[in-house]
Amino acid sequence: KKSKASFPKKCFVGEKMTVKDNRVTDTSRMNLEPGSWQEASYELYVGLHVGISHAAYFGKLFFVNYVNKPVVKALGYGEGKKQRASVTEGPHELKVIGVGYGRTGTYSLTLALEELGYPTLHTQHLYENEEIFAMWTNTIFQPSIDGGEAFMGTPDLDLITSYGYQATMDLPMALYFEQVQERFPDCKFILTTRENSEIWFRSWDVLTKSIAQPAKFGGLFFTNVNRIVIYLRWLFSVVNEDPQYLTAPFPLPDQHKEKSIASYEAHNARVRATIPADQLLEYNVKQGWEPLCGFLDIEQCPTIPFPKSNSARSVQAQAVSSICVSLMIILFVVFFLVSFLFQRVTGKTVFQWIQVTYHNTIEKATRGPSPMKIVKNA
């Protein structure tokens, strides 16, 4: 029996809303002509917006963990109990899993699923879920680096569903479809693909080159960004079937085109051979709402344009803006600390000291040499 679309309610999952009030990342809402300069400009704006948002989030996290908490603890107030946000109603189970590789429209599909009422965890927001990200890092990613070989392991699916998520998209979860099928036999799987493997690799290559270096820089200061670095090492090792990515110094080696494409195609073939046909939708996001709604037994499809997000241009802008804003935050903190210490030592602010020094210099220059020096020279 088909159901009507359960359009999104404002329910919290983890520390973020499952259906975001901010839809700025969805360029389809602007109704811009594909390939136009307006679309290109908006994609750049989206990338800048997302990059700045990520940097601000990590800046806030840094302040809370390394400034606020130590001060509160020093004052003897304690941190109090950390409460997990309430989860959605009903049984905790995964209903939809995206099993396509990254750069196949997984984020656009995430927005679409949330529009249909499925709280969805995409890897782009994995850092916002401390416990889930720590689970992946501690049980799979870090042991792989320590052992010098990519280790697949077994993720805690119950932990993911305990936060209210009913769907996941993107890697690494896309690689664990067999475990998901065994744990949730009624789950449906969506294999997102591109027009061909060459197009996929070009997009994948842009992504990997755009995010690796900013992640390394941010990892020096932020714990959750360092986890992203660890994840990227593991991911690149899996996709390229090459353990050198686990320990190679930054910048990480480029992607192996032949190996990456072979991994992409072998994964897709394994999905098709493993998942029953009535539980699998092979899908290109350009197909829009109709195939998705039919597969999920949703009777009334949304009439809004299908989401479009995370273009290659936008990803590059995200990377540049996130590292620039992070640098600005770090420089501000350093300046603040130096200014504070300077005032404690000199009794003046930096600006007061500059002002006094400037006036003294001007005064000496206009006053000329002292009478004693004139007589001595004579």
mmCIF file of C-alpha atoms in Angstrom:
data_model
loop_
_atom_site.group_PDB
_atom_site.id
_atom_site.type_symbol
_atom_site.label_atom_id
_atom_site.label_comp_id
_atom_site.label_asym_id
_atom_site.label_seq_id
_atom_site.Cartn_x
_atom_site.Cartn_y
_atom_site.Cartn_z
ATOM 1 C CA LYS A 1 0.000 0.000 0.000
ATOM 2 C CA LYS A 2 1.389 3.358 -0.977
ATOM 3 C CA SER A 3 1.528 6.102 1.579
ATOM 4 C CA LYS A 4 1.378 9.845 1.349
ATOM 5 C CA ALA A 5 4.662 11.663 1.822
ATOM 6 C CA SER A 6 5.266 12.359 5.512
ATOM 7 C CA PHE A 7 6.576 15.841 4.998
ATOM 8 C CA PRO A 8 9.183 17.010 7.470
ATOM 9 C CA LYS A 9 8.546 17.920 11.044
ATOM 10 C CA LYS A 10 11.082 19.881 13.058
ATOM 11 C CA CYS A 11 12.610 17.019 15.007
ATOM 12 C CA PHE A 12 16.110 17.070 16.428
ATOM 13 C CA VAL A 13 18.578 14.279 15.855
ATOM 14 C CA GLY A 14 21.863 14.469 17.705
ATOM 15 C CA GLU A 15 22.733 18.160 17.767
ATOM 16 C CA LYS A 16 21.193 19.228 14.464
ATOM 17 C CA MET A 17 17.782 19.312 12.869
ATOM 18 C CA THR A 18 17.025 16.479 10.498
ATOM 19 C CA VAL A 19 15.245 18.869 8.154
ATOM 20 C CA LYS A 20 17.315 22.000 8.021
ATOM 21 C CA ASP A 21 15.648 25.390 8.021
ATOM 22 C CA ASN A 22 18.607 26.595 5.988
ATOM 23 C CA ARG A 23 18.238 25.266 2.430
ATOM 24 C CA VAL A 24 20.846 27.561 0.943
ATOM 25 C CA THR A 25 22.845 24.547 -0.283
ATOM 26 C CA ASP A 26 20.011 23.486 -2.597
ATOM 27 C CA THR A 27 20.575 25.384 -5.848
ATOM 28 C CA SER A 28 17.411 23.952 -7.421
ATOM 29 C CA ARG A 29 15.308 26.340 -5.311
ATOM 30 C CA MET A 30 16.747 29.280 -7.251
ATOM 31 C CA ASN A 31 15.427 28.025 -10.625
ATOM 32 C CA LEU A 32 18.643 29.082 -12.346
ATOM 33 C CA GLU A 33 19.427 28.084 -15.913
ATOM 34 C CA PRO A 34 21.880 25.144 -15.927
ATOM 35 C CA GLY A 35 25.343 26.232 -17.021
ATOM 36 C CA SER A 36 24.585 29.941 -16.677
ATOM 37 C CA TRP A 37 26.858 32.416 -14.914
ATOM 38 C CA GLN A 38 24.095 32.955 -12.365
ATOM 39 C CA GLU A 39 24.186 29.254 -11.444
ATOM 40 C CA ALA A 40 27.994 29.311 -11.258
ATOM 41 C CA SER A 41 27.894 32.406 -9.032
ATOM 42 C CA TYR A 42 25.329 30.866 -6.720
ATOM 43 C CA GLU A 43 27.317 27.642 -6.462
ATOM 44 C CA LEU A 44 30.346 29.696 -5.392
ATOM 45 C CA TYR A 45 28.184 31.495 -2.844
ATOM 46 C CA VAL A 46 26.907 28.160 -1.532
ATOM 47 C CA GLY A 47 30.446 26.850 -1.220
ATOM 48 C CA LEU A 48 31.568 29.944 0.676
ATOM 49 C CA HIS A 49 28.529 29.777 2.929
ATOM 50 C CA VAL A 50 29.032 26.098 3.790
ATOM 51 C CA GLY A 51 32.797 26.497 4.261
ATOM 52 C CA ILE A 52 32.330 29.444 6.613
ATOM 53 C CA SER A 53 29.616 27.549 8.513
ATOM 54 C CA HIS A 54 31.933 24.561 8.988
ATOM 55 C CA ALA A 55 34.794 26.765 10.178
ATOM 56 C CA ALA A 56 32.487 28.623 12.573
ATOM 57 C CA TYR A 57 31.201 25.321 13.942
ATOM 58 C CA PHE A 58 34.704 24.069 14.661
ATOM 59 C CA GLY A 59 35.657 27.427 16.135
ATOM 60 C CA LYS A 60 32.711 27.216 18.499
ATOM 61 C CA LEU A 61 33.649 23.629 19.381
ATOM 62 C CA PHE A 62 37.234 24.702 20.107
ATOM 63 C CA PHE A 63 36.038 27.531 22.379
ATOM 64 C CA VAL A 64 33.677 25.251 24.298
ATOM 65 C CA ASN A 65 36.223 22.460 24.804
ATOM 66 C CA TYR A 66 39.395 24.461 25.423
ATOM 67 C CA VAL A 67 38.154 27.728 26.949
ATOM 68 C CA ASN A 68 34.661 27.412 28.380
ATOM 69 C CA LYS A 69 34.932 23.951 29.966
ATOM 70 C CA PRO A 70 38.350 24.510 31.621
ATOM 71 C CA VAL A 71 37.194 27.843 33.072
ATOM 72 C CA VAL A 72 33.945 26.360 34.364
ATOM 73 C CA LYS A 73 35.821 23.416 35.841
ATOM 74 C CA ALA A 74 38.408 25.709 37.457
ATOM 75 C CA LEU A 75 35.619 27.682 39.088
ATOM 76 C CA GLY A 76 34.286 24.455 40.584
ATOM 77 C CA TYR A 77 30.959 24.357 38.819
ATOM 78 C CA GLY A 78 31.537 21.079 36.948
ATOM 79 C CA GLU A 79 30.301 20.320 33.476
ATOM 80 C CA GLY A 80 26.991 18.740 34.360
ATOM 81 C CA LYS A 81 25.493 15.762 32.614
ATOM 82 C CA LYS A 82 25.464 15.815 28.864
ATOM 83 C CA GLN A 83 22.028 14.911 27.614
ATOM 84 C CA ARG A 84 21.376 13.359 24.266
ATOM 85 C CA ALA A 85 18.698 15.043 22.213
ATOM 86 C CA SER A 86 15.368 13.233 22.005
ATOM 87 C CA VAL A 87 14.982 10.776 19.146
ATOM 88 C CA THR A 88 12.078 10.341 16.790
ATOM 89 C CA GLU A 89 9.048 8.237 17.594
ATOM 90 C CA GLY A 90 8.699 4.590 16.620
ATOM 91 C CA PRO A 91 11.181 1.726 16.408
ATOM 92 C CA HIS A 92 14.827 2.464 15.799
ATOM 93 C CA GLU A 93 15.632 1.023 12.403
ATOM 94 C CA LEU A 94 17.280 1.935 9.142
ATOM 95 C CA LYS A 95 14.728 2.133 6.346
ATOM 96 C CA VAL A 96 16.807 3.492 3.464
ATOM 97 C CA ILE A 97 20.530 3.178 2.756
ATOM 98 C CA GLY A 98 22.395 4.967 0.006
ATOM 99 C CA VAL A 99 24.942 2.479 -1.339
ATOM 100 C CA GLY A 100 26.472 4.672 -4.046
ATOM 101 C CA TYR A 101 30.023 6.004 -3.829
ATOM 102 C CA GLY A 102 30.613 9.645 -2.970
ATOM 103 C CA ARG A 103 30.158 12.174 -5.815
ATOM 104 C CA THR A 104 27.112 10.377 -7.219
ATOM 105 C CA GLY A 105 24.518 12.851 -5.935
ATOM 106 C CA THR A 106 24.398 11.532 -2.382
ATOM 107 C CA TYR A 107 23.913 14.940 -0.754
ATOM 108 C CA SER A 108 21.138 15.939 -3.142
ATOM 109 C CA LEU A 109 19.471 12.623 -2.333
ATOM 110 C CA THR A 110 19.930 13.333 1.385
ATOM 111 C CA LEU A 111 17.969 16.568 1.021
ATOM 112 C CA ALA A 112 15.294 14.712 -0.962
ATOM 113 C CA LEU A 113 14.914 11.983 1.678
ATOM 114 C CA GLU A 114 14.634 14.549 4.426
ATOM 115 C CA GLU A 115 11.986 16.305 2.374
ATOM 116 C CA LEU A 116 10.105 12.990 2.379
ATOM 117 C CA GLY A 117 10.414 12.642 6.145
ATOM 118 C CA TYR A 118 13.445 10.356 6.533
ATOM 119 C CA PRO A 119 16.002 11.686 9.039
ATOM 120 C CA THR A 120 19.219 11.064 7.096
ATOM 121 C CA LEU A 121 22.852 10.957 8.188
ATOM 122 C CA HIS A 122 25.230 12.088 5.454
ATOM 123 C CA THR A 123 28.982 11.914 5.917
ATOM 124 C CA GLN A 124 29.253 15.676 5.331
ATOM 125 C CA HIS A 125 27.598 16.121 8.739
ATOM 126 C CA LEU A 126 29.231 13.191 10.484
ATOM 127 C CA TYR A 127 31.487 15.532 12.479
ATOM 128 C CA GLU A 128 28.398 17.019 14.134
ATOM 129 C CA ASN A 129 27.640 13.664 15.770
ATOM 130 C CA GLU A 130 30.420 13.190 18.319
ATOM 131 C CA GLU A 131 29.512 9.695 19.524
ATOM 132 C CA ILE A 132 28.870 8.246 16.058
ATOM 133 C CA PHE A 133 32.042 9.733 14.593
ATOM 134 C CA ALA A 134 34.074 8.458 17.565
ATOM 135 C CA MET A 135 32.600 4.981 17.017
ATOM 136 C CA TRP A 136 33.779 4.909 13.398
ATOM 137 C CA THR A 137 37.199 6.294 14.311
ATOM 138 C CA ASN A 138 37.908 4.062 17.293
ATOM 139 C CA THR A 139 36.587 0.786 15.895
ATOM 140 C CA ILE A 140 37.543 0.995 12.202
ATOM 141 C CA PHE A 141 39.560 3.997 10.971
ATOM 142 C CA GLN A 142 42.267 4.273 13.632
ATOM 143 C CA PRO A 143 42.851 0.494 13.958
ATOM 144 C CA SER A 144 43.444 0.432 10.181
ATOM 145 C CA ILE A 145 46.144 3.096 10.463
ATOM 146 C CA ASP A 146 47.702 1.365 13.470
ATOM 147 C CA GLY A 147 47.725 -1.961 11.626
ATOM 148 C CA GLY A 148 48.921 -0.568 8.303
ATOM 149 C CA GLU A 149 46.026 -2.148 6.386
ATOM 150 C CA ALA A 150 42.463 -1.015 5.661
ATOM 151 C CA PHE A 151 40.183 -2.809 8.102
ATOM 152 C CA MET A 152 36.443 -2.988 7.406
ATOM 153 C CA GLY A 153 35.226 -4.133 10.812
ATOM 154 C CA THR A 154 31.660 -3.872 12.076
ATOM 155 C CA PRO A 155 30.076 -0.456 12.733
ATOM 156 C CA ASP A 156 27.556 -0.068 15.544
ATOM 157 C CA LEU A 157 24.325 0.267 13.546
ATOM 158 C CA ASP A 158 22.239 0.414 16.706
ATOM 159 C CA LEU A 159 24.162 3.499 17.817
ATOM 160 C CA ILE A 160 23.298 5.240 14.544
ATOM 161 C CA THR A 161 19.600 4.404 14.814
ATOM 162 C CA SER A 162 19.534 5.371 18.502
ATOM 163 C CA TYR A 163 19.966 8.978 17.356
ATOM 164 C CA GLY A 164 16.804 8.710 15.302
ATOM 165 C CA TYR A 165 18.338 8.286 11.876
ATOM 166 C CA GLN A 166 16.251 6.231 9.467
ATOM 167 C CA ALA A 167 18.531 6.628 6.460
ATOM 168 C CA THR A 168 22.209 7.099 5.665
ATOM 169 C CA MET A 169 24.002 8.334 2.572
ATOM 170 C CA ASP A 170 27.543 8.303 1.239
ATOM 171 C CA LEU A 171 30.672 6.464 2.271
ATOM 172 C CA PRO A 172 31.572 4.804 4.593
ATOM 173 C CA MET A 173 28.056 3.411 5.235
ATOM 174 C CA ALA A 174 27.632 2.592 1.533
ATOM 175 C CA LEU A 175 30.280 -0.116 1.938
ATOM 176 C CA TYR A 176 28.356 -1.929 4.690
ATOM 177 C CA PHE A 177 25.179 -2.794 2.816
ATOM 178 C CA GLU A 178 25.516 -6.522 3.571
ATOM 179 C CA GLN A 179 25.666 -5.908 7.312
ATOM 180 C CA VAL A 180 22.719 -3.509 7.061
ATOM 181 C CA GLN A 181 20.698 -6.063 5.081
ATOM 182 C CA GLU A 182 21.363 -8.715 7.711
ATOM 183 C CA ARG A 183 20.481 -6.407 10.614
ATOM 184 C CA PHE A 184 17.483 -4.708 8.919
ATOM 185 C CA PRO A 185 16.073 -7.164 6.336
ATOM 186 C CA ASP A 186 13.253 -4.797 5.282
ATOM 187 C CA CYS A 187 15.628 -1.917 4.521
ATOM 188 C CA LYS A 188 15.642 -0.469 1.005
ATOM 189 C CA PHE A 189 18.830 0.376 -0.860
ATOM 190 C CA ILE A 190 19.497 3.140 -3.388
ATOM 191 C CA LEU A 191 22.505 2.802 -5.664
ATOM 192 C CA THR A 192 23.293 6.283 -6.956
ATOM 193 C CA THR A 193 25.410 6.364 -10.112
ATOM 194 C CA ARG A 194 26.814 8.826 -12.637
ATOM 195 C CA GLU A 195 26.479 8.731 -16.421
ATOM 196 C CA ASN A 196 29.711 6.759 -16.645
ATOM 197 C CA SER A 197 32.813 5.916 -14.619
ATOM 198 C CA GLU A 198 34.962 8.627 -16.218
ATOM 199 C CA ILE A 199 32.534 11.362 -15.149
ATOM 200 C CA TRP A 200 32.419 9.920 -11.642
ATOM 201 C CA PHE A 201 36.207 9.860 -11.314
ATOM 202 C CA ARG A 202 36.616 13.470 -12.461
ATOM 203 C CA SER A 203 34.232 14.592 -9.742
ATOM 204 C CA TRP A 204 35.803 12.266 -7.165
ATOM 205 C CA ASP A 205 39.286 13.554 -8.020
ATOM 206 C CA VAL A 206 38.196 17.182 -7.549
ATOM 207 C CA LEU A 207 36.682 16.341 -4.165
ATOM 208 C CA THR A 208 39.724 14.508 -2.826
ATOM 209 C CA LYS A 209 42.122 17.250 -3.896
ATOM 210 C CA SER A 210 39.864 19.936 -2.443
ATOM 211 C CA ILE A 211 39.341 18.521 1.048
ATOM 212 C CA ALA A 212 42.537 16.681 1.974
ATOM 213 C CA GLN A 213 44.817 19.665 2.681
ATOM 214 C CA PRO A 214 42.220 21.809 4.556
ATOM 215 C CA ALA A 215 41.374 18.752 6.669
ATOM 216 C CA LYS A 216 45.042 18.280 7.538
ATOM 217 C CA PHE A 217 45.369 21.946 8.542
ATOM 218 C CA GLY A 218 42.189 21.897 10.637
ATOM 219 C CA GLY A 219 43.214 18.623 12.245
ATOM 220 C CA LEU A 220 46.105 20.400 13.956
ATOM 221 C CA PHE A 221 43.613 22.372 16.055
ATOM 222 C CA PHE A 222 40.279 20.538 16.133
ATOM 223 C CA THR A 223 39.673 16.946 17.314
ATOM 224 C CA ASN A 224 36.743 16.315 14.989
ATOM 225 C CA VAL A 225 38.696 17.591 11.987
ATOM 226 C CA ASN A 226 41.564 15.289 12.920
ATOM 227 C CA ARG A 227 39.051 12.443 12.782
ATOM 228 C CA ILE A 228 38.218 13.558 9.244
ATOM 229 C CA VAL A 229 41.916 13.259 8.379
ATOM 230 C CA ILE A 230 41.954 9.732 9.807
ATOM 231 C CA TYR A 231 38.783 8.892 7.884
ATOM 232 C CA LEU A 232 40.208 10.220 4.608
ATOM 233 C CA ARG A 233 43.313 8.075 5.014
ATOM 234 C CA TRP A 234 41.147 5.003 5.520
ATOM 235 C CA LEU A 235 38.751 5.913 2.711
ATOM 236 C CA PHE A 236 41.444 6.603 0.128
ATOM 237 C CA SER A 237 43.137 3.352 1.072
ATOM 238 C CA VAL A 238 39.890 1.422 0.539
ATOM 239 C CA VAL A 239 38.872 3.099 -2.730
ATOM 240 C CA ASN A 240 42.355 2.886 -4.229
ATOM 241 C CA GLU A 241 43.116 -0.506 -2.680
ATOM 242 C CA ASP A 242 46.449 0.901 -1.546
ATOM 243 C CA PRO A 243 47.622 0.952 2.102
ATOM 244 C CA GLN A 244 50.148 3.751 1.471
ATOM 245 C CA TYR A 245 47.413 6.348 2.112
ATOM 246 C CA LEU A 246 47.204 5.193 5.744
ATOM 247 C CA THR A 247 50.663 6.483 6.620
ATOM 248 C CA ALA A 248 51.820 8.716 3.737
ATOM 249 C CA PRO A 249 52.738 12.308 4.705
ATOM 250 C CA PHE A 250 50.560 15.201 3.579
ATOM 251 C CA PRO A 251 49.731 16.135 0.930
ATOM 252 C CA LEU A 252 48.387 12.640 0.332
ATOM 253 C CA PRO A 253 49.149 10.995 -3.025
ATOM 254 C CA ASP A 254 46.721 11.623 -5.881
ATOM 255 C CA GLN A 255 43.976 9.108 -6.546
ATOM 256 C CA HIS A 256 44.856 6.172 -8.814
ATOM 257 C CA LYS A 257 42.438 6.589 -11.714
ATOM 258 C CA GLU A 258 42.420 2.955 -12.832
ATOM 259 C CA LYS A 259 42.181 1.563 -9.300
ATOM 260 C CA SER A 260 39.501 4.052 -8.221
ATOM 261 C CA ILE A 261 37.327 3.315 -11.241
ATOM 262 C CA ALA A 262 37.814 -0.428 -10.767
ATOM 263 C CA SER A 263 36.760 -0.088 -7.114
ATOM 264 C CA TYR A 264 33.712 2.004 -8.066
ATOM 265 C CA GLU A 265 32.562 -0.473 -10.716
ATOM 266 C CA ALA A 266 33.251 -3.572 -8.589
ATOM 267 C CA HIS A 267 31.281 -2.102 -5.693
ATOM 268 C CA ASN A 268 28.290 -1.336 -7.913
ATOM 269 C CA ALA A 269 28.387 -4.839 -9.388
ATOM 270 C CA ARG A 270 28.501 -6.402 -5.906
ATOM 271 C CA VAL A 271 25.498 -4.336 -4.806
ATOM 272 C CA ARG A 272 23.485 -5.462 -7.846
ATOM 273 C CA ALA A 273 24.423 -9.096 -7.233
ATOM 274 C CA THR A 274 23.666 -9.018 -3.496
ATOM 275 C CA ILE A 275 20.555 -6.899 -2.936
ATOM 276 C CA PRO A 276 17.211 -8.359 -4.128
ATOM 277 C CA ALA A 277 15.737 -6.439 -7.077
ATOM 278 C CA ASP A 278 12.614 -5.411 -5.146
ATOM 279 C CA GLN A 279 14.771 -3.739 -2.471
ATOM 280 C CA LEU A 280 17.197 -1.967 -4.793
ATOM 281 C CA LEU A 281 16.793 1.206 -6.831
ATOM 282 C CA GLU A 282 19.589 2.094 -9.226
ATOM 283 C CA TYR A 283 19.216 5.798 -9.535
ATOM 284 C CA ASN A 284 20.623 8.970 -11.051
ATOM 285 C CA VAL A 285 19.474 12.106 -9.217
ATOM 286 C CA LYS A 286 18.739 13.727 -12.593
ATOM 287 C CA GLN A 287 15.749 11.352 -12.795
ATOM 288 C CA GLY A 288 13.992 13.443 -10.159
ATOM 289 C CA TRP A 289 11.216 12.564 -7.740
ATOM 290 C CA GLU A 290 9.153 9.996 -9.630
ATOM 291 C CA PRO A 291 11.431 6.909 -9.448
ATOM 292 C CA LEU A 292 12.315 7.707 -5.828
ATOM 293 C CA CYS A 293 8.718 8.132 -4.700
ATOM 294 C CA GLY A 294 7.651 4.984 -6.534
ATOM 295 C CA PHE A 295 10.424 2.960 -4.926
ATOM 296 C CA LEU A 296 9.577 4.245 -1.432
ATOM 297 C CA ASP A 297 5.819 3.727 -1.972
ATOM 298 C CA ILE A 298 5.056 7.416 -1.581
ATOM 299 C CA GLU A 299 1.837 8.300 -3.328
ATOM 300 C CA GLN A 300 2.118 12.077 -3.526
ATOM 301 C CA CYS A 301 5.494 13.293 -4.685
ATOM 302 C CA PRO A 302 6.659 16.801 -3.787
ATOM 303 C CA THR A 303 5.993 19.396 -6.458
ATOM 304 C CA ILE A 304 9.103 21.432 -5.689
ATOM 305 C CA PRO A 305 12.230 20.963 -7.863
ATOM 306 C CA PHE A 306 14.397 18.004 -6.924
ATOM 307 C CA PRO A 307 17.317 19.133 -4.740
ATOM 308 C CA LYS A 308 20.622 19.924 -6.399
ATOM 309 C CA SER A 309 23.654 20.428 -4.198
ATOM 310 C CA ASN A 310 27.398 19.939 -3.694
ATOM 311 C CA SER A 311 28.657 20.614 -7.211
ATOM 312 C CA ALA A 312 32.412 20.331 -7.846
ATOM 313 C CA ARG A 313 32.663 24.142 -7.995
ATOM 314 C CA SER A 314 30.868 24.437 -4.669
ATOM 315 C CA VAL A 315 33.129 21.842 -3.041
ATOM 316 C CA GLN A 316 36.243 23.758 -4.095
ATOM 317 C CA ALA A 317 34.812 26.999 -2.688
ATOM 318 C CA GLN A 318 33.990 25.189 0.570
ATOM 319 C CA ALA A 319 37.582 24.052 0.941
ATOM 320 C CA VAL A 320 39.079 27.495 0.317
ATOM 321 C CA SER A 321 36.642 29.380 2.549
ATOM 322 C CA SER A 322 36.877 26.913 5.426
ATOM 323 C CA ILE A 323 40.672 27.129 5.617
ATOM 324 C CA CYS A 324 40.678 30.941 5.248
ATOM 325 C CA VAL A 325 38.102 31.439 7.974
ATOM 326 C CA SER A 326 39.888 28.944 10.237
ATOM 327 C CA LEU A 327 43.105 30.927 9.788
ATOM 328 C CA MET A 328 41.274 34.132 10.669
ATOM 329 C CA ILE A 329 39.856 32.560 13.836
ATOM 330 C CA ILE A 330 43.271 31.250 14.875
ATOM 331 C CA LEU A 331 44.953 34.605 14.196
ATOM 332 C CA PHE A 332 42.263 36.378 16.214
ATOM 333 C CA VAL A 333 42.793 34.036 19.176
ATOM 334 C CA VAL A 334 46.578 34.461 18.977
ATOM 335 C CA PHE A 335 46.246 38.243 18.774
ATOM 336 C CA PHE A 336 43.891 38.255 21.749
ATOM 337 C CA LEU A 337 46.282 36.188 23.893
ATOM 338 C CA VAL A 338 49.319 38.265 22.899
ATOM 339 C CA SER A 339 47.416 41.480 23.602
ATOM 340 C CA PHE A 340 46.337 40.202 27.008
ATOM 341 C CA LEU A 341 49.897 39.246 28.005
ATOM 342 C CA PHE A 342 51.270 42.524 26.617
ATOM 343 C CA GLN A 343 48.855 44.536 28.738
ATOM 344 C CA ARG A 344 49.732 42.555 31.855
ATOM 345 C CA VAL A 345 53.450 43.219 31.326
ATOM 346 C CA THR A 346 53.405 46.850 30.144
ATOM 347 C CA GLY A 347 50.224 48.142 31.743
ATOM 348 C CA LYS A 348 49.061 49.369 28.347
ATOM 349 C CA THR A 349 47.048 47.863 25.538
ATOM 350 C CA VAL A 350 48.822 47.274 22.231
ATOM 351 C CA PHE A 351 46.988 50.214 20.690
ATOM 352 C CA GLN A 352 47.824 52.493 23.621
ATOM 353 C CA TRP A 353 51.489 51.519 23.364
ATOM 354 C CA ILE A 354 51.510 52.183 19.615
ATOM 355 C CA GLN A 355 49.841 55.547 20.151
ATOM 356 C CA VAL A 356 52.315 56.616 22.868
ATOM 357 C CA THR A 357 55.294 55.402 20.838
ATOM 358 C CA TYR A 358 54.053 57.241 17.763
ATOM 359 C CA HIS A 359 53.550 60.544 19.629
ATOM 360 C CA ASN A 360 56.969 60.277 21.268
ATOM 361 C CA THR A 361 58.601 59.679 17.898
ATOM 362 C CA ILE A 362 56.805 62.643 16.321
ATOM 363 C CA GLU A 363 57.682 64.852 19.275
ATOM 364 C CA LYS A 364 61.382 63.988 19.051
ATOM 365 C CA ALA A 365 61.395 64.570 15.310
ATOM 366 C CA THR A 366 59.786 68.034 15.569
ATOM 367 C CA ARG A 367 61.762 69.169 18.606
ATOM 368 C CA GLY A 368 65.128 68.745 16.876
ATOM 369 C CA PRO A 369 68.483 68.055 18.592
ATOM 370 C CA SER A 370 68.891 69.083 22.250
ATOM 371 C CA PRO A 371 70.982 72.241 23.171
ATOM 372 C CA MET A 372 73.584 70.058 24.914
ATOM 373 C CA LYS A 373 74.235 68.131 21.658
ATOM 374 C CA ILE A 374 74.531 71.420 19.711
ATOM 375 C CA VAL A 375 77.126 72.859 22.162
ATOM 376 C CA LYS A 376 79.052 69.568 22.162
ATOM 377 C CA ASN A 377 79.146 69.454 18.387
ATOM 378 C CA ALA A 378 80.295 73.092 18.269
#
